[in-house]
Amino acid sequence: MIDGHMHLENGPLTKEYVLEFVEEAHKKGIDKIQILDHTHRFIEFEPIYMELKDYEVQKTWLENKKMKFKDHLADFVNLMEDVKAMDLPIKVTYGLEVCYVPQHEEFIRNILSQYHFDFLVGAIHSIDGILYDMGFSKALLWDKYDVNHIYKRYYELIFQLIESDLFTQLAHPDTIKLFEIYPTYDLKPTYQRLSELLNEHHMKAENNTGCYYRYNHPDKGLSDELLENFKKNHVQLITASDAHKPADVGSYIKDAEERNKI
């Protein structure tokens, strides 16, 4: 089994903390883990978040220096290389979860080109400068804008992310659903196009259980409709817990793995 998405962001960049994730995975029968952190942890990526600061509540969130832009990317890379050189009970690889912002694509490309990563996960967390997945997002986005427009724009951005050819993996493809707010139009054509693009650009798609146990969404990973489309089109799937602390490593991975097979 693989857990393809977990974050160190709530702890320090130390071997001891990384090994807590390794030990938890091994205990739960996971054979391989992919460790990554959000780009908003790293000082080098701060410029790609500038548009978010146009909204005071987002500006405050980003200015929490205990969590945001507190470390250098090289320190993370060096730490993970040291960890990989250890004699570990499971396979460990590392990368980043990159907040893809189209207008900053070349900036992102330049930073990523300076390092080696085992994988790179692309994610959409904001709709044209507004975060969609925070507690304050309902007032800022969902209560102000047309739901159909939000969904259409989200998937337009996902398509651009894939077409950038920067990434090997797509983070939580349908996490836009986390508040259980849905569009009135049929998503099947969108899902079909998504499958085609993922295959064309040789990217994996996550069956990510984070929305289920972190946000109490009823779907234990991808929606049935999207998962069926991925399987029908032979999209390469990877199971992922989106753990933000060691105890959550491997959460519902067995369930996601079974759903991928059915």
PDB file of C-alpha atoms in Angstrom:
ATOM      1  CA  MET A   1       0.000   0.000   0.000  1.00  0.00           C
ATOM      2  CA  ILE A   2       1.023   3.584  -0.619  1.00  0.00           C
ATOM      3  CA  ASP A   3       0.107   6.801   1.119  1.00  0.00           C
ATOM      4  CA  GLY A   4       0.968   9.357  -1.515  1.00  0.00           C
ATOM      5  CA  HIS A   5       0.288  12.650   0.249  1.00  0.00           C
ATOM      6  CA  MET A   6       1.254  13.815   3.746  1.00  0.00           C
ATOM      7  CA  HIS A   7       2.578  17.043   5.232  1.00  0.00           C
ATOM      8  CA  LEU A   8       5.213  17.992   7.772  1.00  0.00           C
ATOM      9  CA  GLU A   9       3.813  21.518   8.068  1.00  0.00           C
ATOM     10  CA  ASN A  10       2.628  21.252  11.668  1.00  0.00           C
ATOM     11  CA  GLY A  11       6.064  20.250  12.916  1.00  0.00           C
ATOM     12  CA  PRO A  12       9.767  21.010  12.532  1.00  0.00           C
ATOM     13  CA  LEU A  13      12.072  20.011   9.703  1.00  0.00           C
ATOM     14  CA  THR A  14      13.876  17.340  11.698  1.00  0.00           C
ATOM     15  CA  LYS A  15      14.649  13.651  11.184  1.00  0.00           C
ATOM     16  CA  GLU A  16      12.901  12.857  14.445  1.00  0.00           C
ATOM     17  CA  TYR A  17       9.634  14.359  13.208  1.00  0.00           C
ATOM     18  CA  VAL A  18       9.858  12.692   9.792  1.00  0.00           C
ATOM     19  CA  LEU A  19      10.440   9.346  11.479  1.00  0.00           C
ATOM     20  CA  GLU A  20       7.150   9.710  13.346  1.00  0.00           C
ATOM     21  CA  PHE A  21       5.424   9.573   9.930  1.00  0.00           C
ATOM     22  CA  VAL A  22       7.551   6.607   8.876  1.00  0.00           C
ATOM     23  CA  GLU A  23       6.798   4.681  12.056  1.00  0.00           C
ATOM     24  CA  GLU A  24       3.065   5.330  11.836  1.00  0.00           C
ATOM     25  CA  ALA A  25       2.978   4.195   8.213  1.00  0.00           C
ATOM     26  CA  HIS A  26       4.930   1.027   9.000  1.00  0.00           C
ATOM     27  CA  LYS A  27       2.616   0.268  11.918  1.00  0.00           C
ATOM     28  CA  LYS A  28      -0.402   0.539   9.602  1.00  0.00           C
ATOM     29  CA  GLY A  29       1.024  -1.719   6.919  1.00  0.00           C
ATOM     30  CA  ILE A  30       1.916   1.025   4.444  1.00  0.00           C
ATOM     31  CA  ASP A  31       4.803   0.027   2.151  1.00  0.00           C
ATOM     32  CA  LYS A  32       5.618   3.461   0.721  1.00  0.00           C
ATOM     33  CA  ILE A  33       4.968   7.062   1.693  1.00  0.00           C
ATOM     34  CA  GLN A  34       5.344  10.314  -0.197  1.00  0.00           C
ATOM     35  CA  ILE A  35       6.199  13.243   2.066  1.00  0.00           C
ATOM     36  CA  LEU A  36       5.554  16.758   0.846  1.00  0.00           C
ATOM     37  CA  ASP A  37       4.819  20.191   2.141  1.00  0.00           C
ATOM     38  CA  HIS A  38       2.729  23.052   0.863  1.00  0.00           C
ATOM     39  CA  THR A  39       4.661  25.727  -0.965  1.00  0.00           C
ATOM     40  CA  HIS A  40       3.340  28.271   1.542  1.00  0.00           C
ATOM     41  CA  ARG A  41       5.773  26.844   4.083  1.00  0.00           C
ATOM     42  CA  PHE A  42       8.752  28.080   2.080  1.00  0.00           C
ATOM     43  CA  ILE A  43      10.146  31.590   1.858  1.00  0.00           C
ATOM     44  CA  GLU A  44      11.013  31.160  -1.824  1.00  0.00           C
ATOM     45  CA  PHE A  45       7.360  30.787  -2.845  1.00  0.00           C
ATOM     46  CA  GLU A  46       5.863  33.809  -1.077  1.00  0.00           C
ATOM     47  CA  PRO A  47       5.509  35.871  -4.300  1.00  0.00           C
ATOM     48  CA  ILE A  48       2.960  33.438  -5.768  1.00  0.00           C
ATOM     49  CA  TYR A  49       0.562  34.241  -2.910  1.00  0.00           C
ATOM     50  CA  MET A  50       0.553  38.018  -3.330  1.00  0.00           C
ATOM     51  CA  GLU A  51      -2.924  38.162  -4.892  1.00  0.00           C
ATOM     52  CA  LEU A  52      -4.411  36.416  -1.859  1.00  0.00           C
ATOM     53  CA  LYS A  53      -3.266  39.324   0.305  1.00  0.00           C
ATOM     54  CA  ASP A  54      -5.803  41.624  -1.375  1.00  0.00           C
ATOM     55  CA  TYR A  55      -8.301  40.222   1.149  1.00  0.00           C
ATOM     56  CA  GLU A  56      -7.581  41.082   4.775  1.00  0.00           C
ATOM     57  CA  VAL A  57      -8.591  37.718   6.232  1.00  0.00           C
ATOM     58  CA  GLN A  58      -6.309  35.907   3.782  1.00  0.00           C
ATOM     59  CA  LYS A  59      -3.514  38.387   4.396  1.00  0.00           C
ATOM     60  CA  THR A  60      -3.736  37.642   8.139  1.00  0.00           C
ATOM     61  CA  TRP A  61      -3.691  33.893   7.439  1.00  0.00           C
ATOM     62  CA  LEU A  62      -0.567  34.221   5.293  1.00  0.00           C
ATOM     63  CA  GLU A  63       1.233  36.433   7.776  1.00  0.00           C
ATOM     64  CA  ASN A  64       1.265  33.724  10.459  1.00  0.00           C
ATOM     65  CA  LYS A  65       5.023  33.226  10.393  1.00  0.00           C
ATOM     66  CA  LYS A  66       4.791  30.208  12.693  1.00  0.00           C
ATOM     67  CA  MET A  67       3.231  28.363   9.758  1.00  0.00           C
ATOM     68  CA  LYS A  68       3.861  30.311   6.551  1.00  0.00           C
ATOM     69  CA  PHE A  69       7.072  31.167   4.685  1.00  0.00           C
ATOM     70  CA  LYS A  70       9.165  30.092   7.661  1.00  0.00           C
ATOM     71  CA  ASP A  71      11.692  27.714   6.081  1.00  0.00           C
ATOM     72  CA  HIS A  72      14.013  27.563   3.101  1.00  0.00           C
ATOM     73  CA  LEU A  73      13.358  24.974   0.429  1.00  0.00           C
ATOM     74  CA  ALA A  74      16.962  23.743   0.494  1.00  0.00           C
ATOM     75  CA  ASP A  75      16.608  22.792   4.169  1.00  0.00           C
ATOM     76  CA  PHE A  76      13.642  20.550   3.346  1.00  0.00           C
ATOM     77  CA  VAL A  77      15.443  18.948   0.400  1.00  0.00           C
ATOM     78  CA  ASN A  78      18.600  18.307   2.441  1.00  0.00           C
ATOM     79  CA  LEU A  79      16.594  16.836   5.311  1.00  0.00           C
ATOM     80  CA  MET A  80      14.690  14.466   3.060  1.00  0.00           C
ATOM     81  CA  GLU A  81      17.838  13.339   1.256  1.00  0.00           C
ATOM     82  CA  ASP A  82      19.340  12.500   4.657  1.00  0.00           C
ATOM     83  CA  VAL A  83      16.202  10.571   5.621  1.00  0.00           C
ATOM     84  CA  LYS A  84      16.201   8.607   2.365  1.00  0.00           C
ATOM     85  CA  ALA A  85      19.801   7.564   3.039  1.00  0.00           C
ATOM     86  CA  MET A  86      18.743   5.926   6.310  1.00  0.00           C
ATOM     87  CA  ASP A  87      17.907   2.252   6.733  1.00  0.00           C
ATOM     88  CA  LEU A  88      14.115   2.539   6.905  1.00  0.00           C
ATOM     89  CA  PRO A  89      11.404  -0.140   7.171  1.00  0.00           C
ATOM     90  CA  ILE A  90       9.424   1.352   4.265  1.00  0.00           C
ATOM     91  CA  LYS A  91      10.199   3.325   1.127  1.00  0.00           C
ATOM     92  CA  VAL A  92      10.159   7.113   1.562  1.00  0.00           C
ATOM     93  CA  THR A  93      10.115   9.664  -1.248  1.00  0.00           C
ATOM     94  CA  TYR A  94       9.608  13.414  -1.134  1.00  0.00           C
ATOM     95  CA  GLY A  95       8.282  16.320  -3.154  1.00  0.00           C
ATOM     96  CA  LEU A  96       6.081  19.382  -2.888  1.00  0.00           C
ATOM     97  CA  GLU A  97       2.421  20.265  -3.081  1.00  0.00           C
ATOM     98  CA  VAL A  98       2.574  23.339  -5.283  1.00  0.00           C
ATOM     99  CA  CYS A  99      -0.245  25.871  -5.294  1.00  0.00           C
ATOM    100  CA  TYR A 100      -0.569  26.378  -9.033  1.00  0.00           C
ATOM    101  CA  VAL A 101      -1.295  29.981  -9.994  1.00  0.00           C
ATOM    102  CA  PRO A 102      -1.307  30.521 -13.786  1.00  0.00           C
ATOM    103  CA  GLN A 103       0.108  34.023 -13.732  1.00  0.00           C
ATOM    104  CA  HIS A 104       3.095  32.771 -11.722  1.00  0.00           C
ATOM    105  CA  GLU A 105       3.762  29.649 -13.768  1.00  0.00           C
ATOM    106  CA  GLU A 106       7.200  30.669 -14.999  1.00  0.00           C
ATOM    107  CA  PHE A 107       8.227  31.798 -11.520  1.00  0.00           C
ATOM    108  CA  ILE A 108       7.186  28.380 -10.170  1.00  0.00           C
ATOM    109  CA  ARG A 109       8.949  26.592 -13.010  1.00  0.00           C
ATOM    110  CA  ASN A 110      12.183  28.459 -12.295  1.00  0.00           C
ATOM    111  CA  ILE A 111      12.222  27.554  -8.595  1.00  0.00           C
ATOM    112  CA  LEU A 112      11.366  23.900  -9.198  1.00  0.00           C
ATOM    113  CA  SER A 113      14.094  23.573 -11.817  1.00  0.00           C
ATOM    114  CA  GLN A 114      16.729  24.303  -9.184  1.00  0.00           C
ATOM    115  CA  TYR A 115      16.031  21.143  -7.172  1.00  0.00           C
ATOM    116  CA  HIS A 116      15.470  17.438  -7.625  1.00  0.00           C
ATOM    117  CA  PHE A 117      12.179  16.053  -6.344  1.00  0.00           C
ATOM    118  CA  ASP A 118      10.925  12.486  -6.541  1.00  0.00           C
ATOM    119  CA  PHE A 119       7.493  13.767  -7.538  1.00  0.00           C
ATOM    120  CA  LEU A 120       5.626  17.067  -7.768  1.00  0.00           C
ATOM    121  CA  VAL A 121       1.990  17.468  -6.810  1.00  0.00           C
ATOM    122  CA  GLY A 122      -0.018  20.267  -8.381  1.00  0.00           C
ATOM    123  CA  ALA A 123      -2.988  21.691  -6.481  1.00  0.00           C
ATOM    124  CA  ILE A 124      -5.621  24.378  -6.902  1.00  0.00           C
ATOM    125  CA  HIS A 125      -6.510  26.038  -3.609  1.00  0.00           C
ATOM    126  CA  SER A 126      -7.817  29.383  -4.796  1.00  0.00           C
ATOM    127  CA  ILE A 127     -10.163  30.741  -7.442  1.00  0.00           C
ATOM    128  CA  ASP A 128      -8.615  33.883  -8.912  1.00  0.00           C
ATOM    129  CA  GLY A 129      -7.162  35.086  -5.633  1.00  0.00           C
ATOM    130  CA  ILE A 130      -9.823  33.703  -3.263  1.00  0.00           C
ATOM    131  CA  LEU A 131      -9.237  30.546  -1.243  1.00  0.00           C
ATOM    132  CA  TYR A 132     -12.162  28.132  -1.576  1.00  0.00           C
ATOM    133  CA  ASP A 133     -11.344  25.648   1.201  1.00  0.00           C
ATOM    134  CA  MET A 134     -11.012  27.701   4.379  1.00  0.00           C
ATOM    135  CA  GLY A 135     -13.500  28.451   7.130  1.00  0.00           C
ATOM    136  CA  PHE A 136     -13.734  32.021   5.895  1.00  0.00           C
ATOM    137  CA  SER A 137     -14.229  30.930   2.269  1.00  0.00           C
ATOM    138  CA  LYS A 138     -18.000  30.743   2.524  1.00  0.00           C
ATOM    139  CA  ALA A 139     -18.306  34.463   3.218  1.00  0.00           C
ATOM    140  CA  LEU A 140     -15.512  35.394   0.840  1.00  0.00           C
ATOM    141  CA  LEU A 141     -16.398  33.188  -2.129  1.00  0.00           C
ATOM    142  CA  TRP A 142     -19.300  30.748  -1.879  1.00  0.00           C
ATOM    143  CA  ASP A 143     -21.900  33.216  -0.590  1.00  0.00           C
ATOM    144  CA  LYS A 144     -20.887  35.888  -3.107  1.00  0.00           C
ATOM    145  CA  TYR A 145     -20.344  34.115  -6.423  1.00  0.00           C
ATOM    146  CA  ASP A 146     -22.351  31.784  -8.624  1.00  0.00           C
ATOM    147  CA  VAL A 147     -21.620  28.145  -7.753  1.00  0.00           C
ATOM    148  CA  ASN A 148     -21.575  27.077 -11.399  1.00  0.00           C
ATOM    149  CA  HIS A 149     -18.993  29.754 -12.133  1.00  0.00           C
ATOM    150  CA  ILE A 150     -16.826  28.603  -9.199  1.00  0.00           C
ATOM    151  CA  TYR A 151     -16.851  25.006 -10.407  1.00  0.00           C
ATOM    152  CA  LYS A 152     -16.187  25.910 -14.028  1.00  0.00           C
ATOM    153  CA  ARG A 153     -13.306  28.149 -13.069  1.00  0.00           C
ATOM    154  CA  TYR A 154     -11.891  25.520 -10.708  1.00  0.00           C
ATOM    155  CA  TYR A 155     -11.719  22.935 -13.460  1.00  0.00           C
ATOM    156  CA  GLU A 156     -10.362  25.451 -15.965  1.00  0.00           C
ATOM    157  CA  LEU A 157      -7.502  26.012 -13.527  1.00  0.00           C
ATOM    158  CA  ILE A 158      -7.057  22.254 -13.040  1.00  0.00           C
ATOM    159  CA  PHE A 159      -6.769  21.857 -16.816  1.00  0.00           C
ATOM    160  CA  GLN A 160      -4.145  24.617 -16.991  1.00  0.00           C
ATOM    161  CA  LEU A 161      -2.245  22.971 -14.132  1.00  0.00           C
ATOM    162  CA  ILE A 162      -2.092  19.682 -16.026  1.00  0.00           C
ATOM    163  CA  GLU A 163      -1.157  21.334 -19.320  1.00  0.00           C
ATOM    164  CA  SER A 164       1.745  23.154 -17.647  1.00  0.00           C
ATOM    165  CA  ASP A 165       3.630  19.817 -17.534  1.00  0.00           C
ATOM    166  CA  LEU A 166       5.153  20.861 -14.220  1.00  0.00           C
ATOM    167  CA  PHE A 167       3.667  18.052 -12.170  1.00  0.00           C
ATOM    168  CA  THR A 168       3.566  14.289 -11.865  1.00  0.00           C
ATOM    169  CA  GLN A 169       0.474  14.085  -9.654  1.00  0.00           C
ATOM    170  CA  LEU A 170      -2.830  15.945  -9.254  1.00  0.00           C
ATOM    171  CA  ALA A 171      -3.827  16.681  -5.661  1.00  0.00           C
ATOM    172  CA  HIS A 172      -7.390  15.934  -4.497  1.00  0.00           C
ATOM    173  CA  PRO A 173      -9.080  16.480  -7.910  1.00  0.00           C
ATOM    174  CA  ASP A 174     -12.581  17.165  -6.556  1.00  0.00           C
ATOM    175  CA  THR A 175     -11.890  18.781  -3.197  1.00  0.00           C
ATOM    176  CA  ILE A 176     -13.938  21.768  -4.425  1.00  0.00           C
ATOM    177  CA  LYS A 177     -16.881  19.741  -3.053  1.00  0.00           C
ATOM    178  CA  LEU A 178     -15.710  19.939   0.580  1.00  0.00           C
ATOM    179  CA  PHE A 179     -18.604  22.146   1.766  1.00  0.00           C
ATOM    180  CA  GLU A 180     -21.122  19.888  -0.036  1.00  0.00           C
ATOM    181  CA  ILE A 181     -22.068  22.732  -2.362  1.00  0.00           C
ATOM    182  CA  TYR A 182     -22.603  21.485  -5.905  1.00  0.00           C
ATOM    183  CA  PRO A 183     -23.241  22.971  -9.352  1.00  0.00           C
ATOM    184  CA  THR A 184     -26.503  22.544 -11.228  1.00  0.00           C
ATOM    185  CA  TYR A 185     -24.832  21.476 -14.492  1.00  0.00           C
ATOM    186  CA  ASP A 186     -23.663  17.971 -15.416  1.00  0.00           C
ATOM    187  CA  LEU A 187     -20.008  17.400 -14.476  1.00  0.00           C
ATOM    188  CA  LYS A 188     -19.596  14.270 -16.609  1.00  0.00           C
ATOM    189  CA  PRO A 189     -18.108  16.080 -19.651  1.00  0.00           C
ATOM    190  CA  THR A 190     -15.699  17.912 -17.341  1.00  0.00           C
ATOM    191  CA  TYR A 191     -14.619  14.645 -15.746  1.00  0.00           C
ATOM    192  CA  GLN A 192     -14.131  13.075 -19.142  1.00  0.00           C
ATOM    193  CA  ARG A 193     -11.894  15.942 -20.259  1.00  0.00           C
ATOM    194  CA  LEU A 194      -9.991  15.711 -16.982  1.00  0.00           C
ATOM    195  CA  SER A 195      -9.310  12.015 -17.560  1.00  0.00           C
ATOM    196  CA  GLU A 196      -8.130  12.647 -21.095  1.00  0.00           C
ATOM    197  CA  LEU A 197      -5.722  15.388 -20.020  1.00  0.00           C
ATOM    198  CA  LEU A 198      -4.278  13.363 -17.150  1.00  0.00           C
ATOM    199  CA  ASN A 199      -3.522  10.513 -19.538  1.00  0.00           C
ATOM    200  CA  GLU A 200      -2.151  12.816 -22.216  1.00  0.00           C
ATOM    201  CA  HIS A 201       0.254  14.429 -19.729  1.00  0.00           C
ATOM    202  CA  HIS A 202       1.118  11.197 -17.884  1.00  0.00           C
ATOM    203  CA  MET A 203      -0.087  12.403 -14.493  1.00  0.00           C
ATOM    204  CA  LYS A 204      -1.448  10.417 -11.573  1.00  0.00           C
ATOM    205  CA  ALA A 205      -4.685  11.426  -9.890  1.00  0.00           C
ATOM    206  CA  GLU A 206      -5.114  11.119  -6.143  1.00  0.00           C
ATOM    207  CA  ASN A 207      -7.900   9.218  -4.485  1.00  0.00           C
ATOM    208  CA  ASN A 208      -7.461  11.442  -1.453  1.00  0.00           C
ATOM    209  CA  THR A 209      -9.353  10.653   1.744  1.00  0.00           C
ATOM    210  CA  GLY A 210      -8.622  13.966   3.459  1.00  0.00           C
ATOM    211  CA  CYS A 211     -12.026  15.529   2.827  1.00  0.00           C
ATOM    212  CA  TYR A 212     -13.676  12.534   4.482  1.00  0.00           C
ATOM    213  CA  TYR A 213     -11.940  12.509   7.839  1.00  0.00           C
ATOM    214  CA  ARG A 214     -10.666  16.096   8.012  1.00  0.00           C
ATOM    215  CA  TYR A 215     -13.780  17.919   6.782  1.00  0.00           C
ATOM    216  CA  ASN A 216     -16.507  15.302   7.363  1.00  0.00           C
ATOM    217  CA  HIS A 217     -17.465  15.034   3.710  1.00  0.00           C
ATOM    218  CA  PRO A 218     -19.482  11.845   3.066  1.00  0.00           C
ATOM    219  CA  ASP A 219     -17.298  10.707   0.130  1.00  0.00           C
ATOM    220  CA  LYS A 220     -14.478   8.468   1.293  1.00  0.00           C
ATOM    221  CA  GLY A 221     -12.141   9.962  -1.305  1.00  0.00           C
ATOM    222  CA  LEU A 222     -13.157  10.767  -4.866  1.00  0.00           C
ATOM    223  CA  SER A 223     -16.844  10.926  -5.715  1.00  0.00           C
ATOM    224  CA  ASP A 224     -18.224   7.729  -7.236  1.00  0.00           C
ATOM    225  CA  GLU A 225     -18.876   9.536 -10.513  1.00  0.00           C
ATOM    226  CA  LEU A 226     -15.344  10.900 -10.891  1.00  0.00           C
ATOM    227  CA  LEU A 227     -13.684   7.692  -9.707  1.00  0.00           C
ATOM    228  CA  GLU A 228     -15.685   5.639 -12.214  1.00  0.00           C
ATOM    229  CA  ASN A 229     -14.641   7.987 -15.001  1.00  0.00           C
ATOM    230  CA  PHE A 230     -10.989   7.693 -14.019  1.00  0.00           C
ATOM    231  CA  LYS A 231     -11.206   3.907 -13.943  1.00  0.00           C
ATOM    232  CA  LYS A 232     -13.073   3.718 -17.245  1.00  0.00           C
ATOM    233  CA  ASN A 233     -10.334   5.812 -18.852  1.00  0.00           C
ATOM    234  CA  HIS A 234      -7.488   3.931 -17.116  1.00  0.00           C
ATOM    235  CA  VAL A 235      -6.185   7.021 -15.341  1.00  0.00           C
ATOM    236  CA  GLN A 236      -3.318   6.115 -13.031  1.00  0.00           C
ATOM    237  CA  LEU A 237      -4.567   6.447  -9.440  1.00  0.00           C
ATOM    238  CA  ILE A 238      -2.640   6.898  -6.217  1.00  0.00           C
ATOM    239  CA  THR A 239      -4.077   6.559  -2.716  1.00  0.00           C
ATOM    240  CA  ALA A 240      -3.465   9.495  -0.388  1.00  0.00           C
ATOM    241  CA  SER A 241      -4.446  10.412   3.173  1.00  0.00           C
ATOM    242  CA  ASP A 242      -3.494  14.108   3.149  1.00  0.00           C
ATOM    243  CA  ALA A 243      -2.230  13.585   6.692  1.00  0.00           C
ATOM    244  CA  HIS A 244      -1.151  16.770   8.461  1.00  0.00           C
ATOM    245  CA  LYS A 245       0.079  14.926  11.558  1.00  0.00           C
ATOM    246  CA  PRO A 246       1.674  11.518  12.085  1.00  0.00           C
ATOM    247  CA  ALA A 247      -1.437   9.954  13.633  1.00  0.00           C
ATOM    248  CA  ASP A 248      -3.390  10.524  10.398  1.00  0.00           C
ATOM    249  CA  VAL A 249      -0.918   8.711   8.142  1.00  0.00           C
ATOM    250  CA  GLY A 250      -2.673   5.884   6.316  1.00  0.00           C
ATOM    251  CA  SER A 251      -6.170   7.090   7.199  1.00  0.00           C
ATOM    252  CA  TYR A 252      -8.688   5.133   5.086  1.00  0.00           C
ATOM    253  CA  ILE A 253      -5.991   4.133   2.596  1.00  0.00           C
ATOM    254  CA  LYS A 254      -7.256   0.543   2.581  1.00  0.00           C
ATOM    255  CA  ASP A 255     -10.741   1.814   1.736  1.00  0.00           C
ATOM    256  CA  ALA A 256      -9.415   4.007  -1.070  1.00  0.00           C
ATOM    257  CA  GLU A 257      -7.361   1.119  -2.421  1.00  0.00           C
ATOM    258  CA  GLU A 258     -10.427  -1.137  -2.496  1.00  0.00           C
ATOM    259  CA  ARG A 259     -12.487   1.544  -4.231  1.00  0.00           C
ATOM    260  CA  ASN A 260      -9.768   1.940  -6.869  1.00  0.00           C
ATOM    261  CA  LYS A 261     -10.051  -1.777  -7.677  1.00  0.00           C
ATOM    262  CA  ILE A 262     -13.812  -2.238  -7.804  1.00  0.00           C
TER     263      ILE A 262
END
